[in-house]
Coordinates of C-alpha atoms and ligand atoms in Angstrom, one line a residue:
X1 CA 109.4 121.9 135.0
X2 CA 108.1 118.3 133.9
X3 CA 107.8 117.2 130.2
X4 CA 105.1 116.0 128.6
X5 CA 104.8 114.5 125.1
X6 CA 103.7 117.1 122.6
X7 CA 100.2 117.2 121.9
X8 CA 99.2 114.2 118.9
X9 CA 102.1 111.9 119.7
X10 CA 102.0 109.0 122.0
X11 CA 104.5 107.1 123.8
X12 CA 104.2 103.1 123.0
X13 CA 104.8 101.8 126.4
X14 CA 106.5 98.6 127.5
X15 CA 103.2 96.8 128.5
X16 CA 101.6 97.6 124.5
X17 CA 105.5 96.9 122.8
X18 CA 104.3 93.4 122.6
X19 CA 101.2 93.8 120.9
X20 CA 102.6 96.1 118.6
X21 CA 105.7 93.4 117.7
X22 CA 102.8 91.0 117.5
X23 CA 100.6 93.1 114.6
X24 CA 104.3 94.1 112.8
X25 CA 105.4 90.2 113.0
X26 CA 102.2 89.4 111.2
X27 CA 101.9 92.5 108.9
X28 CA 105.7 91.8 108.2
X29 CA 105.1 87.7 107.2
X30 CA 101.7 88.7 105.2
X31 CA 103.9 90.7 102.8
X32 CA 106.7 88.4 102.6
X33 CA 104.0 85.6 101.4
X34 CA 102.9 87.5 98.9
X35 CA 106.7 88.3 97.8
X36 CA 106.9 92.2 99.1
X37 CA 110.7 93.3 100.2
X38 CA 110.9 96.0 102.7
X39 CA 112.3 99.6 101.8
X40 CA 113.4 102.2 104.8
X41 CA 113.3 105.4 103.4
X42 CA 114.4 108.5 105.9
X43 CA 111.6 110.0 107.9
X44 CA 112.3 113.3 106.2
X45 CA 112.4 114.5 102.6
X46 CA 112.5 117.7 100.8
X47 CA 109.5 119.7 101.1
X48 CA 108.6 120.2 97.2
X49 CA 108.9 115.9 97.0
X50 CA 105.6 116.1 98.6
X51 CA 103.9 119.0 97.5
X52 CA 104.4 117.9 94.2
X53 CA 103.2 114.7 94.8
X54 CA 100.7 114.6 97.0
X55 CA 99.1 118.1 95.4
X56 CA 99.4 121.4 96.0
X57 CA 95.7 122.1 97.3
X58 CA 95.5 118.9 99.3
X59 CA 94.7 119.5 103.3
X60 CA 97.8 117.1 103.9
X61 CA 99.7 119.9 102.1
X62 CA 97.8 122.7 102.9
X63 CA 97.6 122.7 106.7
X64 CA 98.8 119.4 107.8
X65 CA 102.9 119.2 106.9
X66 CA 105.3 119.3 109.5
X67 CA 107.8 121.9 107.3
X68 CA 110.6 123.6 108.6
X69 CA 113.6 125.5 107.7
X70 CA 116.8 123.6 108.1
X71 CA 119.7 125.6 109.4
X72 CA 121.5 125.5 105.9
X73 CA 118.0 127.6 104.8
X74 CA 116.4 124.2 102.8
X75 CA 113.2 123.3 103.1
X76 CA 112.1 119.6 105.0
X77 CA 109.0 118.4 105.6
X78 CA 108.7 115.2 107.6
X79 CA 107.1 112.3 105.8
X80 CA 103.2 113.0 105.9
X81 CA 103.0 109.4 104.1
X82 CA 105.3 106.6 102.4
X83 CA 104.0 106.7 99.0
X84 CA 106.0 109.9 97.5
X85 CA 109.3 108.6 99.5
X86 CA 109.6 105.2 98.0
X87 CA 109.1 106.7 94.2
X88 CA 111.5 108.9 95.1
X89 CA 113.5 106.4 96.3
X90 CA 112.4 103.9 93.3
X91 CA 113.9 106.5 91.3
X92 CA 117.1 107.9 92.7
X93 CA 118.0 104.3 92.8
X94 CA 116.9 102.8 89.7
X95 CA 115.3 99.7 91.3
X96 CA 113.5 98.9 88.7
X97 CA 117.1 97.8 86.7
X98 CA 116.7 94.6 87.9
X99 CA 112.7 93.7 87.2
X100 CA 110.6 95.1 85.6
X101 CA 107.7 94.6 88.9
X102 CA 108.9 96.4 92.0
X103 CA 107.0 95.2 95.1
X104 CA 107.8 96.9 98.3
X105 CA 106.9 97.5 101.9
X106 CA 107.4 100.1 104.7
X107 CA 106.5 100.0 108.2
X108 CA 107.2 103.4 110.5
X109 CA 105.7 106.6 111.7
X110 CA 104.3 109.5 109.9
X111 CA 103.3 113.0 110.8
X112 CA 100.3 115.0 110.2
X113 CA 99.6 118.2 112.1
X114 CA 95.8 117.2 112.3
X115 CA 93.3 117.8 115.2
X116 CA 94.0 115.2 116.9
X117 CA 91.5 112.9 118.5
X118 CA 90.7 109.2 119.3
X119 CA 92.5 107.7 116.1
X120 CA 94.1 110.4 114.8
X121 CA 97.4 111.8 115.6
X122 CA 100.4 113.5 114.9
X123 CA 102.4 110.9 114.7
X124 CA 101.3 107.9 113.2
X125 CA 102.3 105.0 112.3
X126 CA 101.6 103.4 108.8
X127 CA 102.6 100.2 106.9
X128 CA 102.5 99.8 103.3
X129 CA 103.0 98.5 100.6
X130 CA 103.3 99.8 96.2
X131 CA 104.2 97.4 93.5
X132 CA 105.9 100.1 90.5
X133 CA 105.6 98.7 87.1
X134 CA 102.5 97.1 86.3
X135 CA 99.4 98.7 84.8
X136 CA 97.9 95.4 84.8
X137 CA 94.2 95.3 86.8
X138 CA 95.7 92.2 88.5
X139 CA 98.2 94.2 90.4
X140 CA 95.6 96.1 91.8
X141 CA 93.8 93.4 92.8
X142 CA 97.0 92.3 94.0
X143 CA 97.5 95.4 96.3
X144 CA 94.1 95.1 97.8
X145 CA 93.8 91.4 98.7
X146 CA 97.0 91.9 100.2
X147 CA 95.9 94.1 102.7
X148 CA 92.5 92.4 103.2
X149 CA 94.8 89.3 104.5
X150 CA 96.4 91.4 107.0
X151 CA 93.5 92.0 108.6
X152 CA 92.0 88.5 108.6
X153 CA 95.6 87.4 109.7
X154 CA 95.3 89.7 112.8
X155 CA 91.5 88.1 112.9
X156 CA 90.0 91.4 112.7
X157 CA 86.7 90.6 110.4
X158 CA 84.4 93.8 110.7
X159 CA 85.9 95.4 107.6
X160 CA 84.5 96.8 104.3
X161 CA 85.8 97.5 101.4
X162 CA 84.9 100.5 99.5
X163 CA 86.5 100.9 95.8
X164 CA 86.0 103.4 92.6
X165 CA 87.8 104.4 89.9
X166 CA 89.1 107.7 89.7
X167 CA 89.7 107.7 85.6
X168 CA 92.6 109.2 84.3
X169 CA 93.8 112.1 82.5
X170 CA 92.0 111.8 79.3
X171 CA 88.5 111.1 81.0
X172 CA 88.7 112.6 84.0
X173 CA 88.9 116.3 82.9
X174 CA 86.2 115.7 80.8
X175 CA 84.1 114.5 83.7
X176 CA 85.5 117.1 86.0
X177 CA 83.9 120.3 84.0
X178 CA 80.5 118.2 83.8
X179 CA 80.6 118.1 87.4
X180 CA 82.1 121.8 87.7
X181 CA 78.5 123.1 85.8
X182 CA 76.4 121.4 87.9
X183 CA 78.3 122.3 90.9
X184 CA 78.0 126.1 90.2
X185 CA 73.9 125.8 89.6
X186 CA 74.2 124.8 93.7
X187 CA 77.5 126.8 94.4
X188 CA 75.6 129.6 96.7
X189 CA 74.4 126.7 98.9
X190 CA 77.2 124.7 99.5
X191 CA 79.3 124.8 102.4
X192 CA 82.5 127.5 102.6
X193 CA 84.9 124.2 102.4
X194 CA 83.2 122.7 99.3
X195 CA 82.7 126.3 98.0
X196 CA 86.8 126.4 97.6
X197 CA 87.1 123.4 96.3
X198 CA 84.3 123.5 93.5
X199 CA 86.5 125.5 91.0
X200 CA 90.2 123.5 91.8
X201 CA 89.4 120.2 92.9
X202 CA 85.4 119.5 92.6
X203 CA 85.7 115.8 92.6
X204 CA 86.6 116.4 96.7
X205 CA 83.0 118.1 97.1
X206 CA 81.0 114.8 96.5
X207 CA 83.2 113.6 99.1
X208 CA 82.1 116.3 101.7
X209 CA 81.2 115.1 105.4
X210 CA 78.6 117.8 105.5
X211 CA 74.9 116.6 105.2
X212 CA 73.7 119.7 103.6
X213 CA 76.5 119.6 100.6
X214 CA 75.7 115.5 100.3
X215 CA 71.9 116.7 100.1
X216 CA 72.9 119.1 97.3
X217 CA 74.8 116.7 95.1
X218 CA 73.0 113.8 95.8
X219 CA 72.1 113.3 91.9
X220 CA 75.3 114.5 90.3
X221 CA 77.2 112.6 87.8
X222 CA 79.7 110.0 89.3
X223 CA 83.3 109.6 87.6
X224 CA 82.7 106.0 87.2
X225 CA 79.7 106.5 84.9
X226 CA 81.9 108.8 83.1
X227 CA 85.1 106.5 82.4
X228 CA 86.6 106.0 79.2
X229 CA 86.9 102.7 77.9
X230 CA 90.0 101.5 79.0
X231 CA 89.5 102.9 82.5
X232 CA 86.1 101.3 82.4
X233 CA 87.6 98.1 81.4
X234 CA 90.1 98.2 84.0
X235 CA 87.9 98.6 86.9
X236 CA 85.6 96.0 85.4
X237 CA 88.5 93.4 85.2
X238 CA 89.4 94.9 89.0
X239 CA 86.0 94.2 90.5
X240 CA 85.5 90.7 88.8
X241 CA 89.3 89.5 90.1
X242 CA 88.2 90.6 94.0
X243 CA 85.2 89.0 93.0
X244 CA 87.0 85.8 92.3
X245 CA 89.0 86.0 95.5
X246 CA 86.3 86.1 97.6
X247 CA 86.7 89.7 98.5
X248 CA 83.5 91.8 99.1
X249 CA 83.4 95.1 98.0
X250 CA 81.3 97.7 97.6
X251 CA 81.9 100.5 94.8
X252 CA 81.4 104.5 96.0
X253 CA 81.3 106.4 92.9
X254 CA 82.3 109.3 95.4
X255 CA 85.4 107.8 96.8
X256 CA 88.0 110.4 95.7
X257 CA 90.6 110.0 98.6
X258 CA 92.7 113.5 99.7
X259 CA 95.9 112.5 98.0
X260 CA 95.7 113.8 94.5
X261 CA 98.7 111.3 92.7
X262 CA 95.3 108.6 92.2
X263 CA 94.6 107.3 88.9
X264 CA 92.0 104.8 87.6
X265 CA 91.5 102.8 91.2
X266 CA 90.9 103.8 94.4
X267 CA 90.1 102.4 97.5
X268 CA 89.8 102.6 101.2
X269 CA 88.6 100.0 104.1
X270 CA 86.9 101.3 106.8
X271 CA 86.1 99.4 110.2
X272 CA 82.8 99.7 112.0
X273 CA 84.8 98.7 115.2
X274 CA 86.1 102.5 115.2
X275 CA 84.7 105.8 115.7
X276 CA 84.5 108.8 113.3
X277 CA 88.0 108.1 112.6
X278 CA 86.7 104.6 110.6
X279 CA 89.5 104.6 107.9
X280 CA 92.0 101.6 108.3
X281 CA 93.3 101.5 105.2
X282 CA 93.7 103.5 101.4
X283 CA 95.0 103.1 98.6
X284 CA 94.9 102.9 94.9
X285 CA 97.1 103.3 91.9
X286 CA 98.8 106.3 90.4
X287 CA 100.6 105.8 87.0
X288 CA 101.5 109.1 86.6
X289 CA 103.4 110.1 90.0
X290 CA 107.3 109.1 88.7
X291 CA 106.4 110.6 85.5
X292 CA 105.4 113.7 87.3
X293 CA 108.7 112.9 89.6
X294 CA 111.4 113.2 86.7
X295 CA 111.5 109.2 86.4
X296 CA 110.4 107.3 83.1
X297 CA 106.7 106.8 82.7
X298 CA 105.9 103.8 85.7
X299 CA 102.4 102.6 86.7
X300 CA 102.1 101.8 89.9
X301 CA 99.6 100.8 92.5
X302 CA 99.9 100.7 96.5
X303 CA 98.3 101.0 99.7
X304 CA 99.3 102.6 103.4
X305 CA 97.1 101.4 106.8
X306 CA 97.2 103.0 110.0
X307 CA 98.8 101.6 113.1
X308 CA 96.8 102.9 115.9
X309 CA 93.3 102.0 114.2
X310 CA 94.2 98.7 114.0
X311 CA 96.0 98.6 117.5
X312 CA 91.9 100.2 119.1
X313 CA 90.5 97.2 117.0
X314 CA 92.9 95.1 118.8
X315 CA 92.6 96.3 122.3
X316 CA 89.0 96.5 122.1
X317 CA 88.7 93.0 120.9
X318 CA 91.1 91.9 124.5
X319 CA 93.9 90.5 122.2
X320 CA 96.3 90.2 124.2
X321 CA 100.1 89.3 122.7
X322 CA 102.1 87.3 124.4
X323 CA 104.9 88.9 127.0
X324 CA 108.6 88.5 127.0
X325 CA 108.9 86.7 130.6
X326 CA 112.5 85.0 132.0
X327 CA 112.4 81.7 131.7
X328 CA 115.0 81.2 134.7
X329 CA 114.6 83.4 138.1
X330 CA 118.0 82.9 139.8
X331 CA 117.1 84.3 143.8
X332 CA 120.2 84.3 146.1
X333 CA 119.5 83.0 149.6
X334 CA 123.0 84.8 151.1
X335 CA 125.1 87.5 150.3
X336 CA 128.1 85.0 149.1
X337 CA 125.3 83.5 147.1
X338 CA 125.1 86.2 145.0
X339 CA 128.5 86.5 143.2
X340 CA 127.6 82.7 141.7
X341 CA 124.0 83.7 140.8
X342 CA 125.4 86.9 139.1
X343 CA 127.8 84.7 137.0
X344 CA 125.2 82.1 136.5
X345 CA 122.5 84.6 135.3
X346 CA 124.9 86.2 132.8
X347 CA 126.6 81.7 131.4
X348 CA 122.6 81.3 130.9
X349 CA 121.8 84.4 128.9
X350 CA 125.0 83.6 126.6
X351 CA 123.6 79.9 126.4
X352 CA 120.4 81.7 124.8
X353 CA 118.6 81.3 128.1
X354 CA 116.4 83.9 129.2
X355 CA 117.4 84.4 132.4
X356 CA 116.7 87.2 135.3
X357 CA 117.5 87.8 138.9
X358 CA 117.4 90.3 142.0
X359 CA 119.5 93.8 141.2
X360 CA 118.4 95.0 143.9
X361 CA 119.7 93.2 146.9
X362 CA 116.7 92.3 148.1
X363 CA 115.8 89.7 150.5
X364 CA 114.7 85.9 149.8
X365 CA 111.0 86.5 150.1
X366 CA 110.9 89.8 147.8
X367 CA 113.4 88.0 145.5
X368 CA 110.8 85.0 145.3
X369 CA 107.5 87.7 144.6
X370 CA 109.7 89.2 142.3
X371 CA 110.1 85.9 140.4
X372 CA 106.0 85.5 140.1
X373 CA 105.5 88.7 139.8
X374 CA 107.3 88.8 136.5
X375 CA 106.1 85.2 135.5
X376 CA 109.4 83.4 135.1
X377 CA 108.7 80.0 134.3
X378 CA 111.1 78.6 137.3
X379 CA 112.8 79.9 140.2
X380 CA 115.7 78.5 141.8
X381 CA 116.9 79.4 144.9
X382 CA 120.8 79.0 145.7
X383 CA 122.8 79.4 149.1
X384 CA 125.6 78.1 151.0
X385 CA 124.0 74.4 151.0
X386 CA 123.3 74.4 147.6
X387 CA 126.7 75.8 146.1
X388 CA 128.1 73.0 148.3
X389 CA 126.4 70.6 147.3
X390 CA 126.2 71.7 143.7
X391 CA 122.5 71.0 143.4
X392 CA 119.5 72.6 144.2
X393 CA 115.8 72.6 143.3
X394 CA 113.8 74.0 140.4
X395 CA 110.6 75.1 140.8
X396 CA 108.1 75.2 138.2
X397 CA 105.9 78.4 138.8
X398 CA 102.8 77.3 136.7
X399 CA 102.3 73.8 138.0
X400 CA 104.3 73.8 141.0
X401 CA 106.1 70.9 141.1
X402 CA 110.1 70.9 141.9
X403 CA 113.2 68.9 140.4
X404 CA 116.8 68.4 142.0
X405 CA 119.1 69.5 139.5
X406 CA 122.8 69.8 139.2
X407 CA 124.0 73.5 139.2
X408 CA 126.6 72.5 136.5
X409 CA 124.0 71.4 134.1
X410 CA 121.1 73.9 134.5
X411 CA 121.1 74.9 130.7
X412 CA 119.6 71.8 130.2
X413 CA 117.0 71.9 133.2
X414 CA 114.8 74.9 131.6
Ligands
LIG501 P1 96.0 107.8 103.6 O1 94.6 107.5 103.4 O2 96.3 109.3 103.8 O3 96.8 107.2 102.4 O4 96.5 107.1 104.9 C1 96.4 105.7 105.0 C2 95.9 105.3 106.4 O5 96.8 105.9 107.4 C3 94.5 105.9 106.8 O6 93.5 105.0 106.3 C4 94.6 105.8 108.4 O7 94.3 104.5 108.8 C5 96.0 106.2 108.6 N1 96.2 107.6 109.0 C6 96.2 108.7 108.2 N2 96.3 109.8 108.9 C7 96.3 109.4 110.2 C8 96.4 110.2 111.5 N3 96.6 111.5 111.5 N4 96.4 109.4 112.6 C9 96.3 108.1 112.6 N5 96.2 107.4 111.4 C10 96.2 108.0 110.3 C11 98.2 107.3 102.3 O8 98.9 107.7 103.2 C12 98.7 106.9 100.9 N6 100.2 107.0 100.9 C13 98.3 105.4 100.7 C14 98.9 104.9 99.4 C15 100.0 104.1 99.3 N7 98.4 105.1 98.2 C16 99.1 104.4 97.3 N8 100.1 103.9 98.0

């Protein structure tokens, strides 16, 4: 019987590794510039942390968690997203003793039993980023420029920016049963999905992919023409400060997002280099999740991208990061050649060298194909004459010229 991965996850294979270190190098130095520390928080949590957080009737909770019984009979679910791990996290381990603005980052996979399909698997991988403590507009704007400039760090320009405001728990009820009436005057029309969602979550309807449902509400009240005043002033101050930074946006007064922990802003970015799967990035703040948690009251804001959409943007684009190559090709002409080239290989690597040769036993010529094959910068071929001598001649692969060299002092030849 052969293996194959299971359905939704991909390996990363050695010839995309370095593209991948590439986009996490960059992604990694963005945040540090703008002061973010990573947090690592385990891949797998316990079940209610995410139920509770990112809502009962969400589809991520639903239908999409990976939930299992342990053998001790507890309940896990493997993280479906970073966001409820690093408040629990934030928490447990009272990081906010120290200051009173927490700004972290994550980087790592994530699982969603979803159909999968180009862009969308079971196993993701996301990086992110939440700053707990501030209700301040400016951290919001904070959160989004941020991941704007990883994306114009990676080069990748065909974005947009979609943002709304969400309200929060005094306004948003109230808008929420405006919305309910004039739902139910269309209910018998809408589709089964929306149908479900009109009496528990209605604000998920206007975001409906179904033409017939957008049809239906196409002149129903918007959240964002129904925010209170300091929800209204907050998204105003938002707007202006992207404004400011050069950041264009457009706001969707139906942008609701399928994690339910949002309050006041939300936000996603969306990429016109991708398919139906178009969503890079989301995010938005939530000043009531550590509350709801058991923590003090925290506002917080965040966002989490995907790996993979941003990898097709890449591949499509022919960016190509640069490979790990040897610097040194050590190729033994004889057999007693071999012992010295062994021992020589292995000074180099210790000198910080990156050195390679033959495993294999192979002869001269394959040893020397070998060499280009893997693009080692020089090659230097050692026998009987050469160990007696104690020179021999480095060749430089890419312009092809060669230099006599001492064999003692070849750390400082390449
Ligand atoms: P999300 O919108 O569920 O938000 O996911 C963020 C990004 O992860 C998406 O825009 C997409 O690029 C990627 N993604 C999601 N599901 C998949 C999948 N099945 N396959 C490939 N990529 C996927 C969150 O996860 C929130 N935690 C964001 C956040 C952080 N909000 C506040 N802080």
């Amino acid at each position: 019987m052969t293996y194959r991965a299971i359905k939704g996850t991909k390996d990363i294979l050695p010839a995309e590794t370095a593209r991948w270190q590439h986009v996490e190098q960059t992604v990694r130095s963005v945040f540090h510039r703008y002061n973010y520390r990573e947090i690592r928080t385990p891949v797998f949590e316990q079940t209610s942390l995410f139920a509770r957080s990112i809502g009962e009737l969400t589809d991520i909770v639903g239908k999409e968690m990976y939930t299992f019984a342990d053998r001790s009979g507890d309940s896990i679910t493997l993280r479906p997203e970073g966001t409820a791990s690093v408040m629990r996290s934030y928490i447990q381990n009272n990081l906010a003793q120290d200051q009173p603005l927490t700004k972290v980052y994550y980087i790592g996979p994530m699982f969603r039993q979803e159909r999968p399909q180009a862009g969308r698997l079971r196993q993701f991988h996301q990086f992110g980023a939440e700053a707990t403590g501030s209700p301040t507009p400016e951290t919001d704007a904070e959160i989004i420029a941020l991941a704007i400039d990883i994306y114009r760090a990676l080069g990748i320009t065909q974005w947009s920016l979609q943002i709304n405001s969400v309200g929060d728990e005094e306004c948003r009820p109230r808008y929420k049963e405006l919305l309910r009436a004039e739902l139910r005057k269309v209910a018998d029309r809408l589709s089964p999905e929306s149908q479900k969602r009109l009496e528990q979550n209605p604000m998920r309807v206007l975001d409906s992919k179904d033409e017939n449902d957008r049809a239906l509400t196409a002149g129903m009240p918007l959240i964002n023409d129904h925010l209170n005043e300091a929800c209204a002033a907050h998204f105003g101050r938002v707007k202006e400060l992207l404004t400011s930074y050069g950041i264009p946006f457009t706001v969707n007064g139906r942008l609701v997002r399928g994690l339910d922990y949002y309050t006041k802003t939300a936000f996603e970015i969306t990429s016109s280099e991708l398919g139906s799967q178009d969503a890079l990035a989301g995010g938005g703040r939530y000043d009531l999740l550590v509350q709801e948690l058991g923590g003090k009251p925290t506002p917080s804001v965040g966002f989490a991208a995907g790996m993979e959409r941003l990898m097709m943007i890449l591949e499509k684009k022919g960016f190509a990061a640069p490979e790990p190559r040897p610097r040194l090709f050590l190729a033994a002409a004889d057999a007693p050649a071999r012992d010295w080239v062994l021992a020589k290989t292995m000074e180099l690597r210790s000198r910080g060298v990156a050195a390679e040769t033959d495993l294999l036993g192979r002869s001269l010529k394959s040893q020397m194909k070998e060499a280009d094959r893997q693009g080692a910068a020089f090659v230097l071929v050692v026998g009987a004459a050469e160990l007696a001598a104690g020179r021999g001649v480095l060749k430089n692969l890419s312009d092809h010229s060669s230099v006599e060299v001492a064999l003692d002092d070849l750390h400082h030849s390449v």
